[in-house]
Amino acid sequence: MDISKYKSQERLLLAVDCIIFGFGGKQMKALLIKRGFQPEKGKWSLMGGFVNKNENVDAAAARILRQLTGLKDIYMEQLHCFGDTKRDSAGRVVSIAYFALINIAEYNEQLTSDHEARWFPLDKIPTLIFDHKQMVQKAKERLQQKVANHPIGFELLPVKFTLPQLQSLYEGIYESPLDKRNFTRKILSLNILKKLAEKEKESSRKGAFYYVFDRDKYGKLNHDGIKFL
Amino acid sequence: MDISKYKSQERLLLAVDCIIFGFGGKQMKALLIKRGFQPEKGKWSLMGGFVNKNENVDAAAARILRQLTGLKDIYMEQLHCFGDTKRDSAGRVVSIAYFALINIAEYNEQLTSDHEARWFPLDKIPTLIFDHKQMVQKAKERLQQKVANHPIGFELLPVKFTLPQLQSLYEGIYESPLDKRNFTRKILSLNILKKLAEKEKESSRKGAFYYVFDRDKYGKLNHDGIKFL
DNA sequence: CCAAAAGTGTTTCTATTACACCCATGT
DNA sequence: ACATGGGTGTAATAGAAACACTTTTGG
C-alpha cells in the first residue's frame, strides 16, 4: 500500500488538558496543580500530559486524570482542541481539552498534597500557564449549556443528596439564584428522582429528605426534549 | 530552559476533516470528494488534509477548505477531535473535524469536477472511509443545536432570501415540517431581518418578498436568550 | 420560645401550538 | 378562470415566573 503521502507529513506533539470541576457546597471549583516540569514549572496549571502513539485520545485523558487524582470511572467529556502554534512556549503542542465532573467529597486529599493540587472557586482562578484560562472559561460555558439538558449535575454530588443541595448546585453552576418552589416543582416533575425515607440533618434542624437519581427511570425517557432548567 | 519532558514524547500526525454543508432548496447536503491518495484512494471521503507544524489548526482547516473548494471567508467551526488509534487504516492519525456552511449557489462548479466532488443529500450519504460517517452524523447534530440559538442559518442562503426559503432551510435542517404562520411570526419578532421592496418571482406567480439578515441589529441584542426556534 | 432551614400552591404572564382563508399573478 | 404558492390572525394550551407563609426541631 502506497502511503507516501503520510510519510512526508510533519508530526507533532499532542497533549490533553483536563478541567476538573467539583462542587463546594456554594460554588463550583476547579482543581489545579503546580506544574512539575519546565517550562513554567511551579506555576498553576490544568492537569495535563501527552498522548502516546498507541493510545486513544479519550484514553489518554482518562489516564491523566487517574494518574493525578487516583480517580477512575469519572464523567469526562471532550471540550475542544486548542491548536494555535504559539500556545505552548516550549514548542508546538496541540492540546485536546477535556472536562471532568467529580464529587469533591470522594476526592482523596492525600493525592491533592502529593501533586500540590488545590481547588479554586471559579471566580478566584489564579493566573494559569499558556491558554489554560481560556480552557477553563470554555469549560464553564459548556457545563452551563450541558447541564440544562443532561443529567450530569448528579456527578458532582454524593449518591444521596437533598433538594436544597441540588438547587445550590445549579445556582453555583449558573451563578444566579433560583426560586425554591419553582425549582423543586420542576425537578420533581421530571420523575427521575427517588425520595428516601432518610433525612440529612447536618445543615438544618428540621432536616431535608435525601433523594437519589434514578438512572433506570431516566434511561426509559425520551432524552430529546428533556429540560432540567 | 529544560524541556526534556517534551523531547522524549512521541509525535504523531494531525489531520483536519471538513464537513461542508450546503442547502439544496429542500434538504441539506454535504460535499464529498473521491479521495485522491492511498489508502482508500477513489472512495468517498470528507475533505481533509494534514496540519503543518507551523500552522494553527484553525488555519489548516481554512486552508484545506480553500484548496479544495476555492472558497474563503467561510463560516467554519470546530466540531470534535477524533482520536482513536485505529481510525485511519494507514497509521496513527488524529483528526480534528470542522464543519463549514456555504451557500451552495456560490460554489464554483468547476472546482467540483476538479476534485471529483459531489453534493449528497444527508439521507443519501454513500459509504465513507474511516470514521467519516460518524463525523457527518455528529456535525448534523451540532448544526441542529447551533442553529436554534445562533444566526448561522443565513450562511447557507444567498444574501437576499425569502421567508419561504428560510423556512425550508430550517425544515431541511430539522427534517421536519414547520407551520408557516408560526414560523414567520417568530422569525420576524426577532427583529433581525430587513424586508426589501423587491420580490423573488422564480418560484411562484405572486412572488415572495426578499429579506436580508441585519447583522447590525443582531449585534446590538443580548445574544444569550435569543431563540430562532 | 426562637432561630434557621425545609416544605408547599396559586396566580400571572409569556410562549407555543393548532388551525383556514384570501391574495396576487402568469398562463 | 384557475392553479400555484404567498401572506395573514385568533383562540387554546402549556410552561415559566413571581410571590409568602407554615413546619420542624435543636438549642
PDB file of N, CA and C in Angstrom, chain A residues 24-103:
ATOM      1  N   GLY A  24     -18.404  22.890  45.632  1.00  0.00           N
ATOM      2  CA  GLY A  24     -18.004  23.154  47.006  1.00  0.00           C
ATOM      3  C   GLY A  24     -19.137  23.509  47.953  1.00  0.00           C
ATOM      4  N   GLY A  25     -20.352  23.152  47.625  1.00  0.00           N
ATOM      5  CA  GLY A  25     -21.467  23.441  48.526  1.00  0.00           C
ATOM      6  C   GLY A  25     -22.165  24.736  48.176  1.00  0.00           C
ATOM      7  N   LYS A  26     -21.395  25.709  47.732  1.00  0.00           N
ATOM      8  CA  LYS A  26     -21.953  27.005  47.341  1.00  0.00           C
ATOM      9  C   LYS A  26     -21.541  27.376  45.923  1.00  0.00           C
ATOM     10  N   GLN A  27     -20.342  26.992  45.573  1.00  0.00           N
ATOM     11  CA  GLN A  27     -19.838  27.423  44.282  1.00  0.00           C
ATOM     12  C   GLN A  27     -19.062  26.306  43.603  1.00  0.00           C
ATOM     13  N   MET A  28     -18.893  26.463  42.313  1.00  0.00           N
ATOM     14  CA  MET A  28     -18.126  25.496  41.544  1.00  0.00           C
ATOM     15  C   MET A  28     -16.656  25.792  41.721  1.00  0.00           C
ATOM     16  N   LYS A  29     -15.874  24.727  41.758  1.00  0.00           N
ATOM     17  CA  LYS A  29     -14.432  24.862  41.892  1.00  0.00           C
ATOM     18  C   LYS A  29     -13.743  24.053  40.803  1.00  0.00           C
ATOM     19  N   ALA A  30     -12.521  24.428  40.532  1.00  0.00           N
ATOM     20  CA  ALA A  30     -11.703  23.677  39.584  1.00  0.00           C
ATOM     21  C   ALA A  30     -10.432  23.241  40.288  1.00  0.00           C
ATOM     22  N   LEU A  31      -9.977  22.059  39.963  1.00  0.00           N
ATOM     23  CA  LEU A  31      -8.772  21.511  40.581  1.00  0.00           C
ATOM     24  C   LEU A  31      -7.560  21.853  39.724  1.00  0.00           C
ATOM     25  N   LEU A  32      -6.614  22.533  40.326  1.00  0.00           N
ATOM     26  CA  LEU A  32      -5.414  22.957  39.598  1.00  0.00           C
ATOM     27  C   LEU A  32      -4.179  22.381  40.281  1.00  0.00           C
ATOM     28  N   ILE A  33      -3.126  22.226  39.507  1.00  0.00           N
ATOM     29  CA  ILE A  33      -1.874  21.747  40.105  1.00  0.00           C
ATOM     30  C   ILE A  33      -0.740  22.712  39.814  1.00  0.00           C
ATOM     31  N   LYS A  34       0.292  22.591  40.660  1.00  0.00           N
ATOM     32  CA  LYS A  34       1.536  23.302  40.367  1.00  0.00           C
ATOM     33  C   LYS A  34       2.301  22.457  39.381  1.00  0.00           C
ATOM     34  N   ARG A  35       2.572  23.031  38.257  1.00  0.00           N
ATOM     35  CA  ARG A  35       3.220  22.297  37.173  1.00  0.00           C
ATOM     36  C   ARG A  35       4.584  21.789  37.627  1.00  0.00           C
ATOM     37  N   GLY A  36       4.868  20.505  37.304  1.00  0.00           N
ATOM     38  CA  GLY A  36       6.061  19.858  37.847  1.00  0.00           C
ATOM     39  C   GLY A  36       7.269  19.826  36.940  1.00  0.00           C
ATOM     40  N   PHE A  37       7.144  20.443  35.760  1.00  0.00           N
ATOM     41  CA  PHE A  37       8.307  20.397  34.855  1.00  0.00           C
ATOM     42  C   PHE A  37       8.392  21.669  34.043  1.00  0.00           C
ATOM     43  N   GLN A  38       9.516  21.845  33.411  1.00  0.00           N
ATOM     44  CA  GLN A  38       9.754  23.041  32.602  1.00  0.00           C
ATOM     45  C   GLN A  38       9.068  22.920  31.249  1.00  0.00           C
ATOM     46  N   PRO A  39       8.691  23.999  30.583  1.00  0.00           N
ATOM     47  CA  PRO A  39       8.779  25.367  31.113  1.00  0.00           C
ATOM     48  C   PRO A  39       7.612  25.680  32.049  1.00  0.00           C
ATOM     49  N   GLU A  40       7.671  26.808  32.686  1.00  0.00           N
ATOM     50  CA  GLU A  40       6.587  27.273  33.560  1.00  0.00           C
ATOM     51  C   GLU A  40       6.454  26.412  34.817  1.00  0.00           C
ATOM     52  N   LYS A  41       7.514  25.685  35.145  1.00  0.00           N
ATOM     53  CA  LYS A  41       7.490  24.843  36.342  1.00  0.00           C
ATOM     54  C   LYS A  41       7.100  25.668  37.569  1.00  0.00           C
ATOM     55  N   GLY A  42       6.231  25.083  38.402  1.00  0.00           N
ATOM     56  CA  GLY A  42       5.834  25.770  39.627  1.00  0.00           C
ATOM     57  C   GLY A  42       4.654  26.696  39.478  1.00  0.00           C
ATOM     58  N   LYS A  43       4.231  26.945  38.267  1.00  0.00           N
ATOM     59  CA  LYS A  43       3.052  27.799  38.065  1.00  0.00           C
ATOM     60  C   LYS A  43       1.774  26.972  38.100  1.00  0.00           C
ATOM     61  N   TRP A  44       0.664  27.626  38.328  1.00  0.00           N
ATOM     62  CA  TRP A  44      -0.615  26.924  38.350  1.00  0.00           C
ATOM     63  C   TRP A  44      -1.033  26.543  36.937  1.00  0.00           C
ATOM     64  N   SER A  45      -1.607  25.371  36.853  1.00  0.00           N
ATOM     65  CA  SER A  45      -1.856  24.757  35.550  1.00  0.00           C
ATOM     66  C   SER A  45      -3.007  23.769  35.650  1.00  0.00           C
ATOM     67  N   LEU A  46      -3.627  23.489  34.535  1.00  0.00           N
ATOM     68  CA  LEU A  46      -4.544  22.350  34.486  1.00  0.00           C
ATOM     69  C   LEU A  46      -3.733  21.067  34.506  1.00  0.00           C
ATOM     70  N   MET A  47      -4.391  19.993  34.857  1.00  0.00           N
ATOM     71  CA  MET A  47      -3.724  18.697  34.760  1.00  0.00           C
ATOM     72  C   MET A  47      -3.639  18.315  33.303  1.00  0.00           C
ATOM     73  N   GLY A  48      -2.457  17.906  32.898  1.00  0.00           N
ATOM     74  CA  GLY A  48      -2.289  17.568  31.506  1.00  0.00           C
ATOM     75  C   GLY A  48      -1.184  16.560  31.301  1.00  0.00           C
ATOM     76  N   GLY A  49      -1.068  16.128  30.071  1.00  0.00           N
ATOM     77  CA  GLY A  49       0.003  15.203  29.740  1.00  0.00           C
ATOM     78  C   GLY A  49      -0.049  14.908  28.254  1.00  0.00           C
ATOM     79  N   PHE A  50       0.912  14.160  27.788  1.00  0.00           N
ATOM     80  CA  PHE A  50       0.994  13.889  26.357  1.00  0.00           C
ATOM     81  C   PHE A  50       0.225  12.626  25.973  1.00  0.00           C
ATOM     82  N   VAL A  51      -0.244  12.635  24.745  1.00  0.00           N
ATOM     83  CA  VAL A  51      -0.928  11.460  24.208  1.00  0.00           C
ATOM     84  C   VAL A  51       0.117  10.531  23.615  1.00  0.00           C
ATOM     85  N   ASN A  52       0.078   9.274  24.016  1.00  0.00           N
ATOM     86  CA  ASN A  52       1.011   8.301  23.464  1.00  0.00           C
ATOM     87  C   ASN A  52       0.553   7.847  22.088  1.00  0.00           C
ATOM     88  N   LYS A  53       1.511   7.319  21.342  1.00  0.00           N
ATOM     89  CA  LYS A  53       1.233   6.984  19.952  1.00  0.00           C
ATOM     90  C   LYS A  53       0.206   5.862  19.815  1.00  0.00           C
ATOM     91  N   ASN A  54       0.223   4.958  20.764  1.00  0.00           N
ATOM     92  CA  ASN A  54      -0.697   3.814  20.652  1.00  0.00           C
ATOM     93  C   ASN A  54      -1.839   3.906  21.656  1.00  0.00           C
ATOM     94  N   GLU A  55      -2.303   5.105  21.877  1.00  0.00           N
ATOM     95  CA  GLU A  55      -3.314   5.329  22.892  1.00  0.00           C
ATOM     96  C   GLU A  55      -4.412   6.212  22.318  1.00  0.00           C
ATOM     97  N   ASN A  56      -5.662   5.804  22.491  1.00  0.00           N
ATOM     98  CA  ASN A  56      -6.768   6.680  22.088  1.00  0.00           C
ATOM     99  C   ASN A  56      -6.686   7.995  22.855  1.00  0.00           C
ATOM    100  N   VAL A  57      -7.126   9.063  22.234  1.00  0.00           N
ATOM    101  CA  VAL A  57      -7.057  10.358  22.911  1.00  0.00           C
ATOM    102  C   VAL A  57      -7.949  10.356  24.154  1.00  0.00           C
ATOM    103  N   ASP A  58      -9.131   9.771  24.044  1.00  0.00           N
ATOM    104  CA  ASP A  58     -10.008   9.666  25.214  1.00  0.00           C
ATOM    105  C   ASP A  58      -9.328   8.901  26.343  1.00  0.00           C
ATOM    106  N   ALA A  59      -8.627   7.845  25.968  1.00  0.00           N
ATOM    107  CA  ALA A  59      -7.948   7.033  26.973  1.00  0.00           C
ATOM    108  C   ALA A  59      -6.826   7.820  27.641  1.00  0.00           C
ATOM    109  N   ALA A  60      -6.164   8.640  26.866  1.00  0.00           N
ATOM    110  CA  ALA A  60      -5.099   9.470  27.427  1.00  0.00           C
ATOM    111  C   ALA A  60      -5.671  10.412  28.485  1.00  0.00           C
ATOM    112  N   ALA A  61      -6.820  10.977  28.188  1.00  0.00           N
ATOM    113  CA  ALA A  61      -7.450  11.887  29.142  1.00  0.00           C
ATOM    114  C   ALA A  61      -7.802  11.150  30.426  1.00  0.00           C
ATOM    115  N   ALA A  62      -8.344   9.946  30.296  1.00  0.00           N
ATOM    116  CA  ALA A  62      -8.708   9.158  31.477  1.00  0.00           C
ATOM    117  C   ALA A  62      -7.458   8.776  32.266  1.00  0.00           C
ATOM    118  N   ARG A  63      -6.412   8.409  31.540  1.00  0.00           N
ATOM    119  CA  ARG A  63      -5.159   8.037  32.204  1.00  0.00           C
ATOM    120  C   ARG A  63      -4.590   9.190  33.011  1.00  0.00           C
ATOM    121  N   ILE A  64      -4.582  10.347  32.408  1.00  0.00           N
ATOM    122  CA  ILE A  64      -4.007  11.503  33.095  1.00  0.00           C
ATOM    123  C   ILE A  64      -4.816  11.871  34.325  1.00  0.00           C
ATOM    124  N   LEU A  65      -6.122  11.789  34.191  1.00  0.00           N
ATOM    125  CA  LEU A  65      -6.964  12.061  35.353  1.00  0.00           C
ATOM    126  C   LEU A  65      -6.661  11.056  36.470  1.00  0.00           C
ATOM    127  N   ARG A  66      -6.493   9.809  36.082  1.00  0.00           N
ATOM    128  CA  ARG A  66      -6.231   8.776  37.086  1.00  0.00           C
ATOM    129  C   ARG A  66      -4.852   8.973  37.729  1.00  0.00           C
ATOM    130  N   GLN A  67      -3.868   9.248  36.902  1.00  0.00           N
ATOM    131  CA  GLN A  67      -2.514   9.424  37.431  1.00  0.00           C
ATOM    132  C   GLN A  67      -2.441  10.558  38.438  1.00  0.00           C
ATOM    133  N   LEU A  68      -3.170  11.611  38.164  1.00  0.00           N
ATOM    134  CA  LEU A  68      -3.004  12.794  39.003  1.00  0.00           C
ATOM    135  C   LEU A  68      -4.008  12.891  40.132  1.00  0.00           C
ATOM    136  N   THR A  69      -5.100  12.142  40.050  1.00  0.00           N
ATOM    137  CA  THR A  69      -6.087  12.224  41.134  1.00  0.00           C
ATOM    138  C   THR A  69      -6.373  10.867  41.770  1.00  0.00           C
ATOM    139  N   GLY A  70      -5.960   9.789  41.129  1.00  0.00           N
ATOM    140  CA  GLY A  70      -6.283   8.469  41.644  1.00  0.00           C
ATOM    141  C   GLY A  70      -7.706   8.039  41.328  1.00  0.00           C
ATOM    142  N   LEU A  71      -8.457   8.878  40.631  1.00  0.00           N
ATOM    143  CA  LEU A  71      -9.861   8.568  40.361  1.00  0.00           C
ATOM    144  C   LEU A  71     -10.042   7.928  38.985  1.00  0.00           C
ATOM    145  N   LYS A  72     -10.931   6.950  38.928  1.00  0.00           N
ATOM    146  CA  LYS A  72     -11.290   6.434  37.601  1.00  0.00           C
ATOM    147  C   LYS A  72     -12.799   6.282  37.502  1.00  0.00           C
ATOM    148  N   ASP A  73     -13.263   5.941  36.309  1.00  0.00           N
ATOM    149  CA  ASP A  73     -14.700   5.885  36.034  1.00  0.00           C
ATOM    150  C   ASP A  73     -15.362   7.212  36.366  1.00  0.00           C
ATOM    151  N   ILE A  74     -14.761   8.245  35.883  1.00  0.00           N
ATOM    152  CA  ILE A  74     -15.240   9.597  36.135  1.00  0.00           C
ATOM    153  C   ILE A  74     -15.920  10.120  34.882  1.00  0.00           C
ATOM    154  N   TYR A  75     -16.931  10.947  35.068  1.00  0.00           N
ATOM    155  CA  TYR A  75     -17.563  11.576  33.912  1.00  0.00           C
ATOM    156  C   TYR A  75     -16.573  12.527  33.243  1.00  0.00           C
ATOM    157  N   MET A  76     -16.327  12.271  31.976  1.00  0.00           N
ATOM    158  CA  MET A  76     -15.422  13.137  31.212  1.00  0.00           C
ATOM    159  C   MET A  76     -15.993  13.358  29.833  1.00  0.00           C
ATOM    160  N   GLU A  77     -15.699  14.501  29.316  1.00  0.00           N
ATOM    161  CA  GLU A  77     -16.239  14.830  28.005  1.00  0.00           C
ATOM    162  C   GLU A  77     -15.231  15.696  27.274  1.00  0.00           C
ATOM    163  N   GLN A  78     -15.083  15.448  26.007  1.00  0.00           N
ATOM    164  CA  GLN A  78     -14.138  16.255  25.247  1.00  0.00           C
ATOM    165  C   GLN A  78     -14.696  17.652  25.073  1.00  0.00           C
ATOM    166  N   LEU A  79     -13.840  18.632  25.245  1.00  0.00           N
ATOM    167  CA  LEU A  79     -14.280  20.015  25.206  1.00  0.00           C
ATOM    168  C   LEU A  79     -13.945  20.670  23.874  1.00  0.00           C
ATOM    169  N   HIS A  80     -12.672  20.694  23.538  1.00  0.00           N
ATOM    170  CA  HIS A  80     -12.250  21.481  22.384  1.00  0.00           C
ATOM    171  C   HIS A  80     -10.782  21.198  22.126  1.00  0.00           C
ATOM    172  N   CYS A  81     -10.399  21.365  20.890  1.00  0.00           N
ATOM    173  CA  CYS A  81      -8.982  21.258  20.549  1.00  0.00           C
ATOM    174  C   CYS A  81      -8.385  22.659  20.486  1.00  0.00           C
ATOM    175  N   PHE A  82      -7.323  22.872  21.235  1.00  0.00           N
ATOM    176  CA  PHE A  82      -6.621  24.156  21.216  1.00  0.00           C
ATOM    177  C   PHE A  82      -5.349  23.971  20.410  1.00  0.00           C
ATOM    178  N   GLY A  83      -5.315  24.633  19.266  1.00  0.00           N
ATOM    179  CA  GLY A  83      -4.277  24.266  18.306  1.00  0.00           C
ATOM    180  C   GLY A  83      -3.438  25.395  17.755  1.00  0.00           C
ATOM    181  N   ASP A  84      -3.343  26.516  18.464  1.00  0.00           N
ATOM    182  CA  ASP A  84      -2.515  27.595  17.939  1.00  0.00           C
ATOM    183  C   ASP A  84      -1.037  27.245  18.063  1.00  0.00           C
ATOM    184  N   THR A  85      -0.282  27.700  17.100  1.00  0.00           N
ATOM    185  CA  THR A  85       1.143  27.327  17.075  1.00  0.00           C
ATOM    186  C   THR A  85       1.895  27.839  18.298  1.00  0.00           C
ATOM    187  N   LYS A  86       1.467  28.990  18.778  1.00  0.00           N
ATOM    188  CA  LYS A  86       2.224  29.620  19.855  1.00  0.00           C
ATOM    189  C   LYS A  86       1.670  29.331  21.247  1.00  0.00           C
ATOM    190  N   ARG A  87       0.720  28.428  21.341  1.00  0.00           N
ATOM    191  CA  ARG A  87       0.044  28.306  22.632  1.00  0.00           C
ATOM    192  C   ARG A  87       0.960  27.802  23.747  1.00  0.00           C
ATOM    193  N   ASP A  88       1.913  26.950  23.394  1.00  0.00           N
ATOM    194  CA  ASP A  88       2.859  26.432  24.382  1.00  0.00           C
ATOM    195  C   ASP A  88       4.204  27.068  24.098  1.00  0.00           C
ATOM    196  N   SER A  89       4.783  27.703  25.112  1.00  0.00           N
ATOM    197  CA  SER A  89       6.003  28.483  24.871  1.00  0.00           C
ATOM    198  C   SER A  89       7.198  27.612  24.540  1.00  0.00           C
ATOM    199  N   ALA A  90       7.098  26.317  24.791  1.00  0.00           N
ATOM    200  CA  ALA A  90       8.271  25.469  24.566  1.00  0.00           C
ATOM    201  C   ALA A  90       8.254  24.758  23.225  1.00  0.00           C
ATOM    202  N   GLY A  91       7.244  24.988  22.425  1.00  0.00           N
ATOM    203  CA  GLY A  91       7.228  24.322  21.135  1.00  0.00           C
ATOM    204  C   GLY A  91       5.815  24.031  20.698  1.00  0.00           C
ATOM    205  N   ARG A  92       5.689  23.402  19.555  1.00  0.00           N
ATOM    206  CA  ARG A  92       4.359  23.142  19.013  1.00  0.00           C
ATOM    207  C   ARG A  92       3.716  21.964  19.716  1.00  0.00           C
ATOM    208  N   VAL A  93       2.700  22.272  20.478  1.00  0.00           N
ATOM    209  CA  VAL A  93       1.915  21.230  21.138  1.00  0.00           C
ATOM    210  C   VAL A  93       0.447  21.555  20.948  1.00  0.00           C
ATOM    211  N   VAL A  94      -0.256  20.666  20.294  1.00  0.00           N
ATOM    212  CA  VAL A  94      -1.701  20.829  20.186  1.00  0.00           C
ATOM    213  C   VAL A  94      -2.328  20.124  21.373  1.00  0.00           C
ATOM    214  N   SER A  95      -3.300  20.772  21.993  1.00  0.00           N
ATOM    215  CA  SER A  95      -3.904  20.165  23.173  1.00  0.00           C
ATOM    216  C   SER A  95      -5.397  19.939  22.998  1.00  0.00           C
ATOM    217  N   ILE A  96      -5.824  18.758  23.378  1.00  0.00           N
ATOM    218  CA  ILE A  96      -7.250  18.455  23.408  1.00  0.00           C
ATOM    219  C   ILE A  96      -7.706  18.618  24.852  1.00  0.00           C
ATOM    220  N   ALA A  97      -8.613  19.556  25.072  1.00  0.00           N
ATOM    221  CA  ALA A  97      -9.093  19.815  26.434  1.00  0.00           C
ATOM    222  C   ALA A  97     -10.316  18.954  26.732  1.00  0.00           C
ATOM    223  N   TYR A  98     -10.348  18.424  27.928  1.00  0.00           N
ATOM    224  CA  TYR A  98     -11.486  17.643  28.423  1.00  0.00           C
ATOM    225  C   TYR A  98     -11.975  18.286  29.700  1.00  0.00           C
ATOM    226  N   PHE A  99     -13.254  18.104  29.986  1.00  0.00           N
ATOM    227  CA  PHE A  99     -13.644  18.474  31.330  1.00  0.00           C
ATOM    228  C   PHE A  99     -14.211  17.270  32.052  1.00  0.00           C
ATOM    229  N   ALA A 100     -13.984  17.252  33.354  1.00  0.00           N
ATOM    230  CA  ALA A 100     -14.393  16.131  34.188  1.00  0.00           C
ATOM    231  C   ALA A 100     -15.227  16.667  35.338  1.00  0.00           C
ATOM    232  N   LEU A 101     -16.178  15.863  35.775  1.00  0.00           N
ATOM    233  CA  LEU A 101     -17.012  16.239  36.917  1.00  0.00           C
ATOM    234  C   LEU A 101     -16.773  15.222  38.024  1.00  0.00           C
ATOM    235  N   ILE A 102     -16.334  15.698  39.170  1.00  0.00           N
ATOM    236  CA  ILE A 102     -16.126  14.749  40.246  1.00  0.00           C
ATOM    237  C   ILE A 102     -16.802  15.216  41.527  1.00  0.00           C
ATOM    238  N   ASN A 103     -17.127  14.237  42.320  1.00  0.00           N
ATOM    239  CA  ASN A 103     -17.712  14.509  43.621  1.00  0.00           C
ATOM    240  C   ASN A 103     -16.568  14.868  44.554  1.00  0.00           C
TER     241      ASN A 103
END
